[in-house]
């Protein structure tokens, strides 16, 4: 057996909330360059004039990361990491940490297990709640990841830091600017949460029910990998629109729908799957790291809690 033994006592809502946020931050630390590469590939071609002027073209995941390191410095793939960690502590804690609790609320009393519809509804609910709370952190993260900083002077940097980005966006675009793209992000995360958390929940349950695997690392790994693939396939189109809309200057797009129409008209339907490979590499690896860490953290935190509550 790999890892800690499952606790005899189910994890509390607080343990799940804290464990999900912490595990998501750890996963972000390991996979953030892939997410940055995905953003750069998604916005490439959005403004041909600007792209030509910068003479920066990205090809593939590794090529994008190497180009960024060569032209912008070693730390450039981690642009927006602080906002990314802020996002995960508020975002993942809600959409993943509260999923089981919300699922139980929606499950009829006396039912042996939750139906697929109940799980999807729970995934949509926690996904929408998470976006509503964490949207400003996502906007700042995308702005940092999308910004190209050529040269070492830093004179072309729009934001001097994460907190300055929040203040600048609120000052120049209004407080509403921090919630820019909330609707497509809610749509995206409703889809991602259902394809990710619900898929993980069902795969893990079936692997255990049919005694194919025990409740340990191999089971968590297989379930998380499947969840990452499903999430990437169904969420990529919405993700591309979300990224472009949140990164756009005021007035470029009238709405997320306008962004989608212009993107299809200028670049064709394949634009919806720009950055698919880094999206899958990122979501697949992110899910594996996050869910495996999350399962272990839940057990570790419950063990600590039980030790604190047990008499001497």
Short mmCIF file of C-alpha atoms in Angstrom, two decimals:
data_model
loop_
_atom_site.label_atom_id
_atom_site.label_comp_id
_atom_site.label_asym_id
_atom_site.label_seq_id
_atom_site.Cartn_x
_atom_site.Cartn_y
_atom_site.Cartn_z
CA UNK A 1 0.00 0.00 0.00
CA UNK A 2 1.24 3.47 -0.90
CA UNK A 3 0.54 6.46 1.35
CA UNK A 4 -1.48 6.86 4.55
CA UNK A 5 -4.27 4.46 5.48
CA UNK A 6 -7.85 5.71 5.04
CA UNK A 7 -9.28 7.22 8.21
CA UNK A 8 -12.05 5.36 10.04
CA UNK A 9 -13.78 8.72 10.51
CA UNK A 10 -14.96 10.57 7.36
CA UNK A 11 -13.10 13.85 6.81
CA UNK A 12 -14.88 16.96 8.02
CA UNK A 13 -15.92 19.80 5.72
CA UNK A 14 -13.14 22.00 7.16
CA UNK A 15 -10.53 19.32 6.43
CA UNK A 16 -11.75 18.98 2.84
CA UNK A 17 -11.82 22.76 2.39
CA UNK A 18 -8.27 23.27 3.67
CA UNK A 19 -6.93 20.13 2.03
CA UNK A 20 -8.32 21.00 -1.41
CA UNK A 21 -6.85 24.52 -1.38
CA UNK A 22 -3.44 23.35 -0.18
CA UNK A 23 -3.28 20.45 -2.64
CA UNK A 24 -4.28 22.75 -5.52
CA UNK A 25 -1.52 25.22 -4.61
CA UNK A 26 1.04 22.41 -4.62
CA UNK A 27 -0.22 21.22 -8.01
CA UNK A 28 -0.04 24.78 -9.37
CA UNK A 29 3.58 25.15 -8.26
CA UNK A 30 4.54 22.10 -10.33
CA UNK A 31 2.41 22.76 -13.43
CA UNK A 32 2.24 26.57 -13.70
CA UNK A 33 4.66 26.86 -16.69
CA UNK A 34 2.34 24.57 -18.68
CA UNK A 35 -0.60 26.83 -17.83
CA UNK A 36 1.35 29.91 -18.94
CA UNK A 37 2.29 28.18 -22.21
CA UNK A 38 -1.36 27.33 -22.74
CA UNK A 39 -2.39 30.98 -22.29
CA UNK A 40 0.28 32.22 -24.73
CA UNK A 41 -0.78 29.69 -27.37
CA UNK A 42 -4.46 30.52 -26.89
CA UNK A 43 -4.00 34.27 -27.46
CA UNK A 44 -1.53 33.85 -30.33
CA UNK A 45 -3.13 35.17 -33.52
CA UNK A 46 -5.62 37.31 -31.59
CA UNK A 47 -3.84 40.52 -32.66
CA UNK A 48 -1.72 39.82 -35.77
CA UNK A 49 -0.24 43.34 -35.90
CA UNK A 50 1.02 43.20 -32.34
CA UNK A 51 2.34 39.68 -32.80
CA UNK A 52 4.27 40.70 -35.91
CA UNK A 53 5.71 43.75 -34.17
CA UNK A 54 6.95 41.64 -31.29
CA UNK A 55 8.39 39.02 -33.61
CA UNK A 56 7.57 36.38 -30.99
CA UNK A 57 5.93 33.20 -32.26
CA UNK A 58 5.20 30.14 -30.19
CA UNK A 59 5.30 26.57 -31.46
CA UNK A 60 4.30 23.74 -29.17
CA UNK A 61 4.48 23.46 -25.40
CA UNK A 62 8.22 23.08 -24.96
CA UNK A 63 8.92 25.62 -27.71
CA UNK A 64 6.69 28.19 -26.03
CA UNK A 65 8.38 27.76 -22.65
CA UNK A 66 11.88 27.88 -24.18
CA UNK A 67 10.99 30.99 -26.23
CA UNK A 68 9.70 32.73 -23.10
CA UNK A 69 12.84 31.85 -21.14
CA UNK A 70 15.07 33.03 -23.98
CA UNK A 71 13.27 36.34 -24.67
CA UNK A 72 11.84 37.23 -21.25
CA UNK A 73 13.98 35.53 -18.65
CA UNK A 74 14.11 32.35 -16.61
CA UNK A 75 11.20 33.25 -14.34
CA UNK A 76 8.78 34.27 -17.13
CA UNK A 77 6.86 30.93 -17.20
CA UNK A 78 5.88 31.71 -13.59
CA UNK A 79 4.39 35.14 -14.39
CA UNK A 80 1.22 35.46 -12.29
CA UNK A 81 2.12 32.68 -9.85
CA UNK A 82 1.17 34.73 -6.77
CA UNK A 83 -2.29 35.45 -8.19
CA UNK A 84 -2.49 31.79 -9.25
CA UNK A 85 -1.88 30.59 -5.68
CA UNK A 86 -4.36 33.13 -4.33
CA UNK A 87 -6.85 31.81 -6.86
CA UNK A 88 -6.38 28.18 -5.88
CA UNK A 89 -6.72 28.82 -2.14
CA UNK A 90 -10.11 30.43 -2.71
CA UNK A 91 -11.17 28.62 -5.88
CA UNK A 92 -10.22 24.97 -5.36
CA UNK A 93 -11.20 25.09 -1.68
CA UNK A 94 -14.77 25.84 -2.74
CA UNK A 95 -15.24 23.86 -5.95
CA UNK A 96 -13.47 20.71 -4.74
CA UNK A 97 -13.49 21.00 -0.96
CA UNK A 98 -17.24 21.67 -0.74
CA UNK A 99 -18.28 19.25 -3.51
CA UNK A 100 -19.05 16.29 -1.22
CA UNK A 101 -21.01 18.46 1.21
CA UNK A 102 -23.11 20.06 -1.54
CA UNK A 103 -23.63 16.61 -3.13
CA UNK A 104 -25.04 15.34 0.16
CA UNK A 105 -27.41 18.31 0.34
CA UNK A 106 -28.81 17.47 -3.10
CA UNK A 107 -29.02 13.71 -2.45
CA UNK A 108 -32.51 12.62 -1.33
CA UNK A 109 -32.71 11.24 2.19
CA UNK A 110 -32.53 7.47 2.31
CA UNK A 111 -30.81 7.13 -1.08
CA UNK A 112 -27.99 4.57 -1.18
CA UNK A 113 -25.84 6.74 -3.44
CA UNK A 114 -25.94 9.99 -5.36
CA UNK A 115 -27.23 9.90 -8.93
CA UNK A 116 -25.29 11.28 -11.90
CA UNK A 117 -27.68 14.24 -12.12
CA UNK A 118 -27.10 15.02 -8.44
CA UNK A 119 -23.32 14.94 -8.88
CA UNK A 120 -23.49 17.18 -11.97
CA UNK A 121 -25.71 19.65 -10.11
CA UNK A 122 -23.27 19.68 -7.17
CA UNK A 123 -20.34 20.21 -9.54
CA UNK A 124 -22.10 23.11 -11.28
CA UNK A 125 -23.02 24.69 -7.94
CA UNK A 126 -19.56 24.61 -6.39
CA UNK A 127 -17.97 25.67 -9.69
CA UNK A 128 -20.22 28.74 -9.94
CA UNK A 129 -19.66 29.61 -6.27
CA UNK A 130 -15.89 29.35 -6.70
CA UNK A 131 -15.80 31.59 -9.79
CA UNK A 132 -17.92 34.26 -8.11
CA UNK A 133 -15.49 34.45 -5.20
CA UNK A 134 -12.18 34.00 -7.03
CA UNK A 135 -12.71 35.78 -10.38
CA UNK A 136 -10.44 38.81 -9.61
CA UNK A 137 -7.50 36.50 -8.91
CA UNK A 138 -8.11 34.71 -12.22
CA UNK A 139 -8.21 37.99 -14.18
CA UNK A 140 -4.89 39.13 -12.67
CA UNK A 141 -3.30 35.71 -13.25
CA UNK A 142 -4.25 35.69 -16.94
CA UNK A 143 -3.05 39.29 -17.43
CA UNK A 144 0.38 38.40 -16.02
CA UNK A 145 0.64 35.18 -18.01
CA UNK A 146 -0.38 36.87 -21.27
CA UNK A 147 1.89 39.91 -20.93
CA UNK A 148 5.14 39.78 -22.91
CA UNK A 149 8.12 41.48 -21.25
CA UNK A 150 10.99 41.88 -23.70
CA UNK A 151 14.30 43.15 -22.43
CA UNK A 152 15.63 43.40 -18.92
CA UNK A 153 14.60 46.96 -18.06
CA UNK A 154 11.03 46.05 -17.22
CA UNK A 155 9.88 49.43 -18.54
CA UNK A 156 7.12 47.77 -20.57
CA UNK A 157 5.59 46.11 -17.54
CA UNK A 158 2.07 47.36 -16.94
CA UNK A 159 1.90 46.05 -13.37
CA UNK A 160 4.70 46.23 -10.82
CA UNK A 161 3.23 43.42 -8.77
CA UNK A 162 0.11 41.42 -7.93
CA UNK A 163 -1.48 43.98 -5.60
CA UNK A 164 -0.64 46.77 -8.06
CA UNK A 165 -2.46 44.77 -10.75
CA UNK A 166 -5.63 44.63 -8.64
CA UNK A 167 -5.45 48.38 -7.99
CA UNK A 168 -4.62 49.30 -11.61
CA UNK A 169 -7.41 47.19 -13.10
CA UNK A 170 -9.94 48.60 -10.62
CA UNK A 171 -8.77 52.17 -11.33
CA UNK A 172 -8.64 51.91 -15.14
CA UNK A 173 -11.53 49.55 -15.81
CA UNK A 174 -13.62 49.94 -12.68
CA UNK A 175 -14.32 47.30 -10.06
CA UNK A 176 -16.28 45.42 -12.73
CA UNK A 177 -12.98 44.95 -14.57
CA UNK A 178 -11.87 42.55 -11.83
CA UNK A 179 -14.90 40.41 -12.59
CA UNK A 180 -14.39 40.60 -16.37
CA UNK A 181 -15.29 37.34 -18.07
CA UNK A 182 -17.24 35.99 -15.11
CA UNK A 183 -20.00 34.53 -17.32
CA UNK A 184 -17.70 32.52 -19.62
CA UNK A 185 -15.67 31.51 -16.57
CA UNK A 186 -18.79 30.23 -14.80
CA UNK A 187 -19.69 28.30 -17.97
CA UNK A 188 -16.15 26.94 -18.21
CA UNK A 189 -15.93 25.91 -14.59
CA UNK A 190 -19.36 24.36 -14.54
CA UNK A 191 -18.14 22.19 -17.41
CA UNK A 192 -14.69 21.63 -15.90
CA UNK A 193 -16.06 20.79 -12.47
CA UNK A 194 -18.50 18.27 -13.92
CA UNK A 195 -15.91 16.74 -16.23
CA UNK A 196 -13.20 16.84 -13.58
CA UNK A 197 -14.61 16.36 -10.08
CA UNK A 198 -17.64 14.28 -11.12
CA UNK A 199 -15.52 12.07 -13.39
CA UNK A 200 -13.00 11.55 -10.60
CA UNK A 201 -15.81 10.77 -8.16
CA UNK A 202 -17.44 8.21 -10.48
CA UNK A 203 -14.20 6.56 -11.66
CA UNK A 204 -12.94 6.17 -8.12
CA UNK A 205 -16.28 4.77 -6.96
CA UNK A 206 -16.43 2.21 -9.79
CA UNK A 207 -12.81 1.11 -9.35
CA UNK A 208 -13.55 0.46 -5.67
CA UNK A 209 -17.01 -1.10 -6.21
CA UNK A 210 -15.68 -3.64 -8.75
CA UNK A 211 -12.61 -4.31 -6.56
CA UNK A 212 -10.27 -3.39 -9.42
CA UNK A 213 -8.17 -1.25 -7.08
CA UNK A 214 -8.06 -0.38 -3.40
CA UNK A 215 -8.51 3.13 -2.01
CA UNK A 216 -4.87 4.14 -2.44
CA UNK A 217 -2.40 5.78 -4.83
CA UNK A 218 -3.02 3.67 -8.00
CA UNK A 219 -6.78 4.24 -7.72
CA UNK A 220 -6.36 7.98 -7.13
CA UNK A 221 -3.84 8.26 -9.99
CA UNK A 222 -6.04 6.46 -12.54
CA UNK A 223 -9.16 8.39 -11.55
CA UNK A 224 -7.37 11.73 -11.66
CA UNK A 225 -5.80 11.05 -15.07
CA UNK A 226 -9.19 10.16 -16.56
CA UNK A 227 -10.74 13.26 -15.02
CA UNK A 228 -8.02 15.49 -16.50
CA UNK A 229 -8.51 14.11 -20.01
CA UNK A 230 -12.32 14.49 -19.91
CA UNK A 231 -12.04 18.03 -18.56
CA UNK A 232 -9.62 19.10 -21.30
CA UNK A 233 -11.76 17.74 -24.14
CA UNK A 234 -15.00 19.39 -23.06
CA UNK A 235 -13.63 22.63 -21.62
CA UNK A 236 -11.04 23.76 -24.20
CA UNK A 237 -13.43 25.82 -26.40
CA UNK A 238 -14.82 27.78 -23.45
CA UNK A 239 -11.33 28.10 -21.97
CA UNK A 240 -9.95 29.75 -25.12
CA UNK A 241 -12.82 32.28 -25.23
CA UNK A 242 -12.43 32.97 -21.51
CA UNK A 243 -8.68 33.57 -21.80
CA UNK A 244 -9.00 35.93 -24.76
CA UNK A 245 -11.91 37.88 -23.30
CA UNK A 246 -10.28 38.38 -19.89
CA UNK A 247 -6.99 39.42 -21.48
CA UNK A 248 -8.55 41.85 -23.98
CA UNK A 249 -8.31 45.66 -23.55
CA UNK A 250 -11.58 47.58 -23.00
CA UNK A 251 -13.66 47.77 -26.17
CA UNK A 252 -12.00 44.98 -28.15
CA UNK A 253 -14.94 42.61 -27.63
CA UNK A 254 -18.54 43.55 -26.85
CA UNK A 255 -19.19 40.29 -25.00
CA UNK A 256 -17.90 36.72 -24.70
CA UNK A 257 -20.22 35.80 -27.58
CA UNK A 258 -18.72 38.57 -29.72
CA UNK A 259 -15.24 37.27 -28.84
CA UNK A 260 -16.24 33.76 -29.94
CA UNK A 261 -17.77 34.96 -33.24
CA UNK A 262 -14.74 37.10 -34.15
CA UNK A 263 -12.37 34.28 -33.27
CA UNK A 264 -14.19 31.80 -35.53
CA UNK A 265 -14.46 34.36 -38.36
CA UNK A 266 -10.76 35.25 -38.27
CA UNK A 267 -9.13 31.92 -37.39
CA UNK A 268 -11.69 29.18 -38.00
CA UNK A 269 -13.22 26.63 -35.59
CA UNK A 270 -9.85 25.02 -34.87
CA UNK A 271 -9.07 28.13 -32.79
CA UNK A 272 -11.26 26.62 -30.07
CA UNK A 273 -8.59 23.99 -29.51
CA UNK A 274 -5.56 26.25 -29.60
CA UNK A 275 -3.23 25.20 -26.83
CA UNK A 276 -4.94 21.79 -26.45
CA UNK A 277 -1.70 19.89 -25.85
CA UNK A 278 -0.49 22.14 -23.01
CA UNK A 279 -4.05 22.22 -21.68
CA UNK A 280 -4.09 18.42 -21.47
CA UNK A 281 -0.54 18.19 -20.14
CA UNK A 282 -1.40 20.80 -17.56
CA UNK A 283 -4.87 19.51 -16.58
CA UNK A 284 -3.78 15.88 -16.64
CA UNK A 285 -0.70 16.45 -14.50
CA UNK A 286 -2.52 19.01 -12.34
CA UNK A 287 -5.34 16.59 -11.60
CA UNK A 288 -2.97 13.75 -10.76
CA UNK A 289 -0.87 15.88 -8.40
CA UNK A 290 -3.89 17.65 -6.88
CA UNK A 291 -6.13 14.63 -6.22
CA UNK A 292 -3.32 12.36 -5.01
CA UNK A 293 -2.10 15.12 -2.66
CA UNK A 294 -5.68 15.94 -1.63
CA UNK A 295 -6.45 12.34 -0.65
CA UNK A 296 -3.26 12.13 1.42
CA UNK A 297 -3.83 15.54 3.03
CA UNK A 298 -7.35 14.57 4.07
CA UNK A 299 -6.01 11.48 5.80
CA UNK A 300 -3.11 13.34 7.40
CA UNK A 301 -5.32 16.17 8.65
CA UNK A 302 -7.88 13.72 10.06
CA UNK A 303 -5.08 11.83 11.79
CA UNK A 304 -3.85 15.06 13.38
CA UNK A 305 -7.38 16.02 14.40
CA UNK A 306 -8.03 12.62 15.98
CA UNK A 307 -4.72 12.76 17.85
CA UNK A 308 -5.62 16.21 19.23
CA UNK A 309 -9.07 15.04 20.32
CA UNK A 310 -7.94 11.71 21.83
CA UNK A 311 -7.34 11.66 25.59
CA UNK A 312 -3.81 11.18 26.90
#
